[in-house]
XYZ file of C-alpha atoms in Angstrom:
712
model
C 52.971 3.715 -49.397
C 52.256 0.128 -50.093
C 54.437 -2.531 -48.279
C 55.640 -5.973 -49.470
C 55.035 -9.527 -47.874
C 58.336 -9.159 -46.078
C 57.023 -6.000 -44.623
C 53.730 -7.631 -43.438
C 55.758 -10.534 -41.971
C 57.917 -7.947 -40.026
C 54.587 -6.199 -38.675
C 53.170 -9.430 -37.673
C 56.200 -10.475 -35.673
C 56.735 -7.148 -33.869
C 52.857 -7.387 -32.884
C 53.370 -10.517 -31.744
C 56.458 -9.813 -29.675
C 54.725 -6.691 -28.382
C 51.527 -8.523 -27.063
C 53.600 -11.399 -25.651
C 55.588 -8.710 -23.852
C 52.217 -7.293 -22.454
C 50.936 -10.607 -21.434
C 54.334 -11.293 -19.468
C 53.859 -8.002 -17.564
C 50.075 -8.695 -16.795
C 50.968 -11.906 -15.390
C 53.150 -10.040 -12.837
C 50.332 -8.107 -11.621
C 48.492 -10.440 -9.222
C 51.838 -11.142 -7.249
C 52.761 -7.485 -7.298
C 49.738 -6.190 -5.901
C 49.937 -8.989 -3.386
C 53.361 -7.971 -2.402
C 52.261 -4.270 -2.245
C 49.654 -5.282 0.312
C 52.395 -7.269 2.425
C 54.819 -4.453 1.974
C 52.611 -1.782 3.553
C 52.355 -4.228 6.537
C 56.244 -4.474 6.573
C 56.673 -0.921 6.479
C 54.463 -0.368 9.194
C 56.213 -3.142 11.289
C 59.542 -1.645 10.457
C 58.241 1.730 11.841
C 57.075 0.181 14.866
C 60.174 -1.856 15.536
C 62.344 1.356 15.048
C 60.147 3.315 17.692
C 59.980 0.495 20.169
C 63.653 -0.200 20.112
C 64.668 3.271 21.334
C 63.790 5.555 24.192
C 61.601 8.741 23.761
C 64.891 11.082 23.513
C 66.366 8.949 20.919
C 63.068 8.023 19.204
C 62.232 11.327 17.237
C 65.737 11.854 15.622
C 65.572 8.146 14.570
C 61.977 8.167 12.976
C 63.035 11.453 10.994
C 66.212 10.073 9.883
C 66.429 9.716 5.974
C 67.687 6.117 6.453
C 64.363 4.924 7.679
C 62.390 6.679 5.017
C 64.519 5.079 2.340
C 64.245 1.880 3.944
C 60.404 1.902 3.715
C 60.748 3.232 0.169
C 62.822 0.309 -0.697
C 60.177 -2.080 0.653
C 57.467 -0.669 -1.444
C 59.372 -0.347 -4.779
C 58.062 -3.617 -6.279
C 54.677 -2.165 -6.703
C 51.778 -2.722 -9.142
C 52.045 0.968 -10.316
C 55.521 0.349 -12.229
C 54.124 -2.804 -14.070
C 51.036 -0.761 -15.242
C 53.201 2.232 -16.410
C 54.843 -0.482 -18.417
C 51.810 -2.093 -19.698
C 50.552 1.131 -20.965
C 53.986 1.561 -22.829
C 56.287 -1.292 -22.335
C 59.386 -0.081 -24.601
C 60.213 2.224 -27.139
C 63.211 0.785 -28.607
C 64.637 -3.029 -29.252
C 68.126 -4.283 -29.974
C 69.296 -7.687 -31.383
C 72.975 -8.233 -31.154
C 75.055 -10.856 -33.100
C 77.733 -11.485 -30.519
C 81.437 -12.356 -31.589
C 81.090 -15.501 -29.529
C 78.216 -16.658 -31.611
C 75.368 -15.715 -29.284
C 72.392 -13.639 -30.259
C 71.018 -11.400 -27.607
C 67.923 -9.354 -27.800
C 66.492 -6.829 -25.292
C 64.046 -4.087 -25.103
C 64.526 -0.572 -23.993
C 61.918 1.270 -21.841
C 61.206 3.766 -19.235
C 61.493 1.090 -16.383
C 63.080 -2.241 -16.224
C 61.603 -5.554 -16.168
C 63.701 -8.596 -16.129
C 60.967 -11.293 -16.699
C 59.784 -9.226 -19.652
C 63.173 -8.637 -20.925
C 62.947 -4.601 -20.599
C 66.072 -2.639 -19.859
C 65.701 0.827 -18.470
C 66.964 3.520 -20.513
C 69.073 4.975 -17.854
C 71.184 1.626 -17.657
C 73.843 3.293 -19.621
C 76.295 0.327 -20.617
C 73.240 -1.711 -22.106
C 70.954 1.004 -23.527
C 74.273 2.359 -24.954
C 73.847 -0.446 -27.606
C 70.638 1.046 -28.760
C 71.761 4.888 -28.581
C 75.141 4.657 -29.903
C 74.886 2.333 -32.832
C 72.997 1.910 -36.144
C 71.680 -1.379 -37.421
C 74.561 -3.164 -38.970
C 77.492 -1.171 -37.236
C 79.859 -3.119 -35.256
C 79.945 -2.638 -31.467
C 82.425 -2.853 -28.409
C 81.192 -2.164 -25.026
C 82.100 -3.046 -21.453
C 79.058 -4.110 -19.833
C 78.919 -5.692 -16.082
C 82.543 -5.603 -16.363
C 82.650 -7.908 -19.229
C 83.854 -6.962 -23.035
C 81.290 -7.498 -25.382
C 81.585 -7.113 -29.121
C 79.994 -7.920 -32.262
C 77.401 -6.519 -34.789
C 74.005 -4.833 -34.157
C 71.666 -7.116 -36.251
C 68.326 -5.275 -35.481
C 67.619 -1.692 -33.994
C 64.118 -0.564 -34.057
C 62.175 2.146 -32.479
C 58.411 1.967 -31.325
C 55.326 4.189 -30.447
C 52.364 3.235 -28.384
C 49.382 4.503 -27.157
C 47.237 3.263 -24.331
C 48.983 -0.172 -24.663
C 48.377 -0.453 -28.637
C 51.187 -0.521 -30.835
C 51.064 2.341 -33.290
C 54.266 2.834 -34.803
C 57.243 0.703 -35.726
C 60.384 2.363 -37.078
C 62.868 0.302 -38.943
C 66.260 0.417 -41.124
C 64.016 0.086 -44.208
C 61.265 2.378 -43.402
C 58.511 3.342 -40.728
C 55.158 1.735 -40.414
C 52.085 3.587 -38.858
C 48.796 2.220 -37.547
C 45.844 4.342 -38.994
C 42.305 3.795 -38.776
C 42.443 1.643 -42.223
C 45.227 -0.656 -40.888
C 49.178 -0.412 -41.231
C 50.736 1.737 -43.754
C 54.272 2.322 -44.761
C 55.210 6.062 -44.489
C 56.876 8.424 -46.925
C 60.118 9.361 -45.708
C 59.006 13.017 -45.126
C 56.108 11.674 -43.095
C 58.552 9.574 -40.911
C 59.995 12.537 -39.202
C 56.397 14.118 -38.556
C 55.397 10.628 -36.994
C 58.471 10.629 -34.683
C 58.583 14.166 -33.546
C 54.956 15.330 -33.621
C 51.690 13.793 -32.619
C 51.864 12.051 -36.067
C 50.087 11.660 -38.976
C 46.426 10.872 -37.931
C 47.644 9.980 -34.421
C 45.153 8.842 -31.603
C 47.531 10.135 -29.034
C 46.402 13.259 -27.206
C 49.491 13.720 -24.967
C 53.101 14.729 -25.141
C 54.955 12.504 -27.565
C 57.757 10.180 -26.080
C 61.061 11.703 -27.279
C 63.325 8.998 -25.921
C 63.608 7.241 -29.047
C 64.782 10.390 -30.800
C 68.023 10.619 -28.708
C 71.032 10.979 -30.988
C 74.306 9.263 -30.571
C 75.940 12.660 -29.612
C 73.083 13.460 -27.372
C 73.497 10.260 -25.417
C 76.963 10.785 -25.108
C 76.278 14.264 -23.364
C 73.596 12.729 -21.381
C 75.740 10.136 -19.797
C 78.999 11.815 -19.299
C 80.743 12.280 -15.916
C 78.264 12.943 -13.112
C 80.985 15.317 -11.540
C 81.011 17.244 -14.730
C 78.963 20.297 -15.349
C 77.007 20.185 -18.908
C 76.836 23.708 -20.586
C 74.913 23.899 -23.741
C 74.426 26.528 -26.323
C 71.908 25.558 -28.989
C 69.908 26.890 -31.925
C 66.180 26.432 -31.369
C 65.071 23.008 -31.876
C 68.392 21.572 -31.577
C 67.562 19.563 -28.596
C 69.527 21.230 -25.939
C 66.497 20.827 -23.512
C 66.135 17.370 -24.345
C 69.521 16.676 -23.626
C 69.124 18.681 -20.124
C 66.153 16.733 -18.996
C 67.302 13.306 -20.009
C 70.754 13.771 -18.337
C 68.582 14.861 -15.170
C 66.824 11.443 -15.816
C 69.946 9.527 -16.145
C 71.796 11.102 -13.080
C 69.036 10.133 -10.816
C 68.983 6.271 -12.077
C 70.372 4.377 -9.124
C 74.173 4.188 -9.329
C 74.616 6.878 -11.936
C 75.083 9.461 -9.443
C 74.697 10.766 -5.788
C 71.921 13.178 -6.711
C 68.324 12.692 -5.205
C 65.213 13.440 -6.795
C 63.769 15.330 -3.794
C 66.842 17.438 -3.773
C 67.148 18.449 -7.411
C 65.456 21.378 -9.156
C 64.653 22.389 -12.637
C 64.471 26.349 -12.910
C 62.807 27.674 -16.084
C 61.882 31.186 -17.111
C 57.633 31.010 -17.540
C 54.915 29.235 -16.519
C 54.066 27.615 -19.748
C 57.384 25.946 -19.995
C 57.148 24.836 -16.283
C 53.910 23.053 -17.462
C 55.497 21.445 -20.485
C 58.579 20.188 -18.339
C 56.267 18.911 -15.473
C 54.451 16.659 -18.293
C 57.739 15.605 -19.820
C 59.616 14.403 -16.792
C 57.257 11.714 -15.781
C 57.312 10.390 -19.429
C 60.985 9.758 -18.775
C 60.523 7.893 -15.742
C 61.644 11.062 -13.513
C 59.399 11.893 -10.649
C 59.501 13.992 -7.358
C 61.840 16.503 -9.213
C 60.443 19.869 -8.713
C 60.293 22.246 -11.658
C 59.811 25.854 -10.689
C 59.969 29.333 -12.459
C 62.937 31.318 -11.015
C 60.302 34.063 -9.668
C 58.079 31.598 -8.072
C 61.016 29.787 -6.538
C 62.390 32.977 -5.387
C 59.089 34.211 -3.959
C 58.354 31.178 -1.729
C 62.102 31.532 -0.015
C 61.516 35.355 0.281
C 58.166 35.139 2.009
C 59.222 32.238 4.346
C 62.160 34.372 5.192
C 60.086 37.577 5.730
C 57.278 36.004 7.247
C 55.179 36.944 4.392
C 55.959 40.870 4.818
C 57.492 41.209 1.337
C 55.159 41.921 -1.576
C 56.265 43.006 -5.044
C 54.290 45.111 -7.398
C 54.874 44.968 -11.034
C 55.192 48.673 -12.685
C 56.929 49.898 -15.796
C 60.363 51.866 -14.742
C 62.684 53.423 -16.664
C 65.281 51.575 -18.542
C 68.283 53.097 -16.729
C 66.745 51.636 -13.371
C 66.252 48.126 -14.824
C 69.730 48.097 -15.938
C 70.889 49.030 -12.554
C 69.006 46.466 -10.705
C 70.002 43.769 -13.125
C 73.743 44.705 -13.314
C 76.991 42.833 -12.372
C 77.791 45.964 -10.416
C 75.133 45.977 -7.998
C 75.891 42.069 -7.306
C 79.272 43.558 -6.138
C 77.646 46.379 -4.392
C 75.659 44.072 -2.416
C 78.514 41.954 -1.265
C 80.117 45.073 -0.096
C 77.044 46.165 1.826
C 76.780 42.700 3.355
C 80.378 42.808 4.554
C 79.875 46.357 5.994
C 77.183 44.980 7.928
C 79.203 41.930 9.346
C 81.926 44.698 10.228
C 79.298 46.700 12.041
C 77.902 43.713 14.045
C 81.737 42.747 14.935
C 82.424 46.054 16.109
C 79.158 46.338 18.245
C 79.843 42.714 19.717
C 83.425 43.471 20.384
C 82.443 46.868 22.189
C 79.710 45.470 24.136
C 81.263 42.235 25.355
C 84.770 43.536 25.862
C 84.403 42.707 29.507
C 83.369 39.062 29.103
C 86.503 37.519 27.505
C 85.097 33.954 27.132
C 81.870 35.125 25.487
C 83.939 37.553 23.175
C 86.458 34.721 22.067
C 83.325 32.647 21.252
C 82.255 35.278 18.903
C 85.810 35.818 17.367
C 86.058 32.307 16.742
C 83.097 32.013 14.643
C 83.982 34.549 12.290
C 83.856 32.300 9.125
C 80.010 32.102 9.596
C 77.557 33.974 7.769
C 76.228 36.964 9.835
C 72.696 35.548 10.615
C 73.557 31.978 11.731
C 76.686 33.629 13.706
C 74.387 36.012 15.508
C 71.732 33.341 16.082
C 74.501 30.954 17.402
C 75.979 33.649 19.703
C 72.564 34.317 21.025
C 72.235 31.025 22.132
C 75.732 31.051 23.723
C 74.800 34.065 25.703
C 71.561 32.538 26.972
C 73.805 29.224 28.072
C 76.907 31.464 29.711
C 77.388 32.153 33.438
C 76.511 35.927 33.216
C 74.160 36.992 36.029
C 70.405 37.074 35.207
C 70.278 41.069 34.660
C 73.322 41.194 32.653
C 72.152 38.228 30.679
C 68.830 39.930 29.774
C 70.801 43.027 28.759
C 73.141 40.958 26.709
C 70.459 38.694 25.174
C 68.389 42.073 24.302
C 71.377 43.572 22.563
C 72.143 40.641 20.498
C 68.534 40.233 19.620
C 68.356 43.725 18.257
C 71.457 43.041 16.120
C 69.825 39.953 14.729
C 66.502 41.890 14.245
C 68.231 44.502 12.213
C 70.048 41.913 10.111
C 66.654 40.291 9.482
C 65.022 43.512 8.242
C 65.665 42.522 4.621
C 63.116 45.152 3.234
C 64.703 48.151 5.230
C 68.216 46.601 4.049
C 67.446 46.544 0.496
C 66.009 50.223 0.603
C 69.372 51.079 2.514
C 71.264 49.303 -0.483
C 69.738 51.038 -3.005
C 69.661 54.479 -1.751
C 73.624 54.232 -1.088
C 74.801 56.416 -4.023
C 78.464 56.431 -3.051
C 78.279 52.533 -2.742
C 76.454 52.128 -6.082
C 78.801 54.593 -7.794
C 82.141 52.689 -6.641
C 80.571 49.410 -8.439
C 78.412 50.690 -11.339
C 79.899 51.357 -14.771
C 80.992 54.873 -15.354
C 78.208 56.927 -17.335
C 78.003 60.761 -17.554
C 74.236 60.447 -16.192
C 74.863 57.867 -13.569
C 74.361 60.610 -10.891
C 71.167 61.778 -12.214
C 70.095 57.984 -12.404
C 71.296 57.226 -8.762
C 69.228 60.346 -7.784
C 66.091 59.292 -9.345
C 66.671 55.792 -7.946
C 66.961 57.313 -4.576
C 64.011 59.367 -4.756
C 61.922 55.995 -5.860
C 63.377 54.148 -3.088
C 62.249 56.768 -0.336
C 58.813 56.611 -1.837
C 58.796 52.885 -1.687
C 59.710 52.917 1.641
C 57.149 55.187 2.744
C 54.440 53.064 1.426
C 56.685 49.712 2.093
C 56.365 48.700 -1.527
C 58.761 46.563 -3.315
C 59.072 46.784 -7.281
C 58.892 43.438 -8.796
C 62.738 44.060 -10.277
C 63.802 44.079 -6.329
C 62.897 40.256 -6.102
C 66.080 38.840 -7.140
C 68.048 41.611 -5.204
C 66.096 40.453 -1.978
C 66.839 36.691 -2.809
C 70.434 37.420 -3.055
C 70.414 39.650 0.095
C 68.932 36.981 2.085
C 71.373 34.246 0.682
C 74.457 36.235 1.623
C 73.172 37.225 5.308
C 72.207 33.477 5.860
C 75.434 31.825 4.270
C 72.728 30.215 1.760
C 69.092 30.101 0.895
C 67.148 29.212 3.770
C 64.779 26.346 3.725
C 61.508 25.925 5.570
C 63.134 23.704 8.260
C 65.666 26.389 9.220
C 68.563 24.841 7.349
C 70.246 25.931 4.008
C 69.175 24.771 0.484
C 72.120 22.849 -0.926
C 70.854 21.152 -4.131
C 72.339 17.824 -5.580
C 71.981 19.085 -8.965
C 70.190 21.993 -10.773
C 69.157 22.583 -14.321
C 68.780 26.003 -15.521
C 66.792 26.259 -18.948
C 66.562 29.416 -21.064
C 70.002 30.601 -19.492
C 70.444 33.603 -21.711
C 67.383 35.288 -19.961
C 68.927 35.408 -16.542
C 71.215 38.040 -15.454
C 74.481 38.138 -13.006
C 72.479 38.358 -9.815
C 69.947 35.189 -10.914
C 73.146 33.248 -11.858
C 74.793 34.112 -8.782
C 71.811 32.803 -6.451
C 71.576 29.660 -8.468
C 75.143 28.664 -8.584
C 75.543 29.121 -5.051
C 72.319 26.988 -4.329
C 74.151 24.027 -5.364
C 76.337 21.924 -2.999
C 78.916 21.724 -5.669
C 79.064 24.052 -8.843
C 79.991 20.877 -10.691
C 76.699 19.466 -10.473
C 75.002 21.929 -13.069
C 73.308 21.466 -16.432
C 72.820 24.845 -18.104
C 71.297 25.424 -21.582
C 70.294 28.478 -23.663
C 70.561 30.197 -26.829
C 71.557 34.192 -27.038
C 69.255 34.442 -30.211
C 66.394 33.721 -28.163
C 66.986 36.424 -25.491
C 63.937 38.600 -25.094
C 64.510 39.771 -21.294
C 67.130 42.504 -22.150
C 66.993 44.237 -18.628
C 68.580 41.203 -17.533
C 71.911 41.338 -19.213
C 73.119 37.577 -19.964
C 76.599 37.327 -18.172
C 77.933 35.437 -21.256
C 79.149 31.807 -21.997
C 82.907 32.679 -21.289
C 82.108 33.915 -17.630
C 79.867 31.039 -16.941
C 82.667 28.790 -18.131
C 85.127 30.714 -15.928
C 83.113 30.634 -12.799
C 82.588 26.884 -13.167
C 86.292 26.385 -14.074
C 85.853 24.716 -17.165
C 87.523 25.047 -20.397
C 85.822 27.042 -23.469
C 85.979 23.700 -25.534
C 83.657 22.184 -22.964
C 80.980 24.267 -24.102
C 78.802 21.967 -26.366
C 77.484 23.802 -29.438
C 74.373 22.481 -31.109
C 73.626 24.011 -34.361
C 71.382 21.533 -36.329
C 67.663 22.135 -35.459
C 65.652 18.621 -35.433
C 62.427 20.764 -34.613
C 62.135 23.165 -37.787
C 62.201 22.409 -41.400
C 64.710 23.878 -43.671
C 62.660 26.841 -44.994
C 61.647 27.623 -41.393
C 65.516 27.482 -40.296
C 66.519 29.485 -43.199
C 64.071 32.383 -42.360
C 65.171 31.968 -38.792
C 68.921 32.469 -39.911
C 68.058 35.500 -41.785
C 66.254 37.326 -38.673
C 69.454 36.345 -36.750
C 71.379 38.355 -39.418
C 72.856 35.485 -41.004
C 72.948 34.830 -44.834
C 74.422 31.384 -44.889
C 71.575 28.703 -45.382
C 71.629 25.494 -43.342
C 73.756 22.992 -44.994
C 71.168 20.202 -44.468
C 68.006 19.410 -42.501
C 64.350 18.239 -42.827
C 62.609 19.448 -45.970
C 59.046 20.897 -45.627
C 56.492 23.463 -47.004
C 57.267 26.742 -48.123
C 56.533 29.446 -45.452
C 53.219 31.241 -46.111
C 53.141 35.213 -46.082
C 49.762 36.961 -46.215
C 49.345 40.745 -45.971
C 45.566 41.166 -45.467
C 43.565 43.704 -47.370
C 40.950 44.296 -44.490
C 39.892 42.461 -41.181
C 37.446 40.148 -42.853
C 40.336 38.970 -45.246
C 42.656 38.508 -41.987
C 40.335 36.484 -40.044
C 39.023 34.396 -43.025
C 42.527 33.614 -44.326
C 43.665 32.657 -40.673
C 40.632 30.662 -40.214
C 40.932 28.830 -43.417
C 44.388 27.904 -42.834
C 43.917 26.466 -39.236
C 40.920 24.561 -40.418
C 42.719 23.068 -43.598
C 45.607 21.993 -41.387
C 43.182 20.176 -38.785
C 41.086 18.643 -41.516
C 44.463 17.097 -42.949
C 45.397 15.979 -39.509
C 42.993 16.433 -36.603
C 45.711 15.734 -34.235
C 47.941 18.631 -34.965
C 48.338 21.404 -32.521
C 48.334 24.662 -34.164
C 49.485 27.730 -32.138
C 48.505 31.253 -33.057
C 51.347 33.803 -31.640
C 50.445 37.175 -31.027
C 52.899 39.922 -29.398
C 50.761 40.941 -26.394
C 48.360 38.851 -24.259
C 45.596 41.302 -24.980
C 45.683 40.446 -28.624
C 45.500 36.904 -28.039
C 42.498 37.200 -26.066
C 40.672 39.263 -28.821
C 41.736 36.869 -31.460
C 40.367 33.919 -29.494
C 36.746 35.647 -29.435
C 36.889 36.565 -33.041
C 37.969 33.080 -34.258
C 35.594 30.917 -32.060
C 32.757 31.638 -34.323
C 34.704 30.829 -37.365
C 36.369 27.485 -37.002
C 34.777 24.361 -35.936
C 37.629 23.636 -33.503
C 37.785 24.852 -29.933
C 40.161 27.774 -29.511
C 42.006 27.744 -26.213
C 44.332 30.791 -24.618
C 47.520 29.740 -23.582
C 48.714 31.785 -20.716
C 51.157 31.014 -17.822
C 50.050 27.543 -16.322
C 46.653 27.445 -18.336
C 48.538 25.523 -21.135
C 47.270 22.537 -22.621
C 49.426 20.418 -25.112
C 46.630 18.459 -26.588
C 45.820 18.636 -30.222
C 43.658 21.600 -31.653
C 44.003 25.637 -31.534
C 45.919 27.544 -29.038
C 46.236 31.193 -28.900
C 49.050 32.868 -26.809
C 51.855 35.443 -26.920
C 55.368 35.558 -27.732
C 56.763 35.647 -24.027
C 54.604 32.461 -23.122
C 55.675 30.113 -25.726
C 59.355 30.442 -25.384
C 60.850 27.040 -24.936
C 57.897 25.281 -26.526
C 56.973 23.632 -29.729
C 54.035 23.107 -31.989
C 53.158 21.359 -35.063
C 52.309 24.526 -36.934
C 52.440 28.382 -36.041
C 50.868 31.525 -37.231
C 52.643 34.485 -36.406
C 50.071 37.216 -35.952
C 50.322 40.828 -36.854
C 54.315 40.920 -36.768
C 54.211 44.568 -37.850
C 56.878 47.143 -37.743
C 55.041 48.938 -34.897
C 54.898 45.589 -32.630
C 58.547 44.560 -33.409
C 60.492 47.604 -34.471
C 63.544 46.838 -36.662
C 65.715 49.280 -34.805
C 65.388 47.247 -31.634
C 67.324 44.051 -30.949
C 64.576 42.768 -28.958
C 62.375 42.596 -31.896
C 64.965 40.269 -33.903
C 65.056 37.859 -31.040
C 61.408 37.701 -30.290
C 60.693 37.195 -34.049
C 63.331 34.277 -34.050
C 61.639 32.621 -31.171
C 58.142 33.037 -32.856
C 59.220 31.356 -36.178
C 61.034 28.560 -34.473
C 58.254 27.408 -32.601
C 56.909 25.716 -35.691
C 57.761 22.251 -36.597
C 56.286 21.902 -40.195
C 54.047 24.903 -41.173
C 54.570 28.691 -40.582
C 52.062 31.274 -41.645
C 53.161 35.167 -41.174
C 49.917 37.267 -41.307
C 48.931 40.481 -40.553
C 47.161 43.508 -41.839
C 50.034 46.239 -41.618
C 53.383 46.334 -43.162
C 55.587 43.483 -41.780
C 58.632 44.433 -39.587
C 61.569 45.325 -41.132
C 63.568 42.416 -39.308
C 62.194 40.153 -41.950
C 64.406 39.734 -45.005
C 63.187 41.732 -48.039
């Protein structure tokens, strides 16, 4: 689209402002680098001073104290690294206000603040709220720095940069994009593509900055009371993960909450989503936050607690065994089991130390402690007691034997899973329950003999450790008590996993939980339901945030997704897009040629698109990669676990690996009735996940009859 002289003037003014900002930032670099050198010296001097002021006994606790670490960190904050980040991407938004007092105020919104360059950190809510909460031309009223400010938003604009070059300007009257031939004004349908994806002929080769896409409603969720849990049920592409990650970024900004980055976690379901989140968080100015899959997090804690003795083996188990191990009933049975273990230890201690009234009282006074720290403390108390040496040795050996028995997590788990009476009293009534428990008991004894653990035992083992310790143990011997926890894809976690995660947070108000029941693909883990989550967190049903509008997918894609869900109501509004392409191949050559041609045409039109070919199984993905490599001119990459690259091109993966991710275009490979049986609810959810990974283009292709889940 051609643009006017007025448009040309706007571009020139924005470029001038942009590069003047770059110059202002660059001018600060020499001083910042000098400060960094001296700050390092100052930090060493501070540490030396601290050490020299205290005697040997007092020295170590002081040196390791967090206050000293934070002080040193504060000294080093003004570094050249921040400036270099800002020079590469100084700001993504700008606001000019016409104030009621006659002033005109201009400021830019970026990932970090820089007063000299007029840049405000997006996490500075009162000021950045003028950008996120209002549109150009709207009247505003805000309290900023305890002062009331009102007026009108004169200018509101968005920007994109790449390696220090301004490549996109978003205005009220349209969007301008830098192409190889120069600046162009985009058509309305191109604007969304330029905003959300890598754009039209974009020179970017990284994940896009999504900060400028935050809506007014999302910003309100992000900046809500830090002592309030945020629970979001949202359809695919509705921005639920965007809100969750940005809320975390806002919470970690100075003054917004007490949460510390190093004591915060993001828990996701799969490795590919972990890669995505790890790449996204730094783009929002969030560093030092650990993103983990639940299983990797669990495994690291278990191996530390067991001294590396626990090894888990994945194998196919009957559905009824999976249902038992992931049930709410086994969670209750486990609590009962641990309580009985406590009573047994209490009885044994009371009997053994009946003649030692002082020690017995110490033991009785500690009844509120979890069993393991209680026994460890009592072991120390016995060692410090005035018992005669011979009697003390006997007493210590006795307490140690009780502690060893409590730390035999593998044996304890086997005992729990073979206790048919206990399990029967907590599991739902079922005519075949006794038969199922007999099978489980035989399986347990077989595993006990080989010292094997099933993969599905991992959550149970972790919960057992948590109950016995009074929390999840950390490597330092303390308890994990997180400042804040983000749980993504909540619908794929069961009661045991939820109990573990909620209890790992110091305060259950400090949770952000997002999910979509339509995207549940791990059916063995029965989702506890949004109502139960709300009840457990003691918040009202009205506080559950529902996000229905998809910002990712076009109207044709979302209408298909709704039909897959079993809904006949089309979406009321959304982003227009291309019709879905359906192709039933006549043979293997037709199948491969059509797929290769579709992929090549997309990348010819825009070489910076990311095209995903999504198979049902990992084996299919590997085979398809080998078949396509010789047929298209672009590299074909396999996306599996942490081997995920989000650079433009072609990626082949499977349905479980792509959940939570998004791509410019998607080809759903061989969605046949065999691979996705219409009678199974899992099929409906997996196909829903598959089609909603696509932002703009969707191809459904196969040689066999398509799944009956698809609408006819």
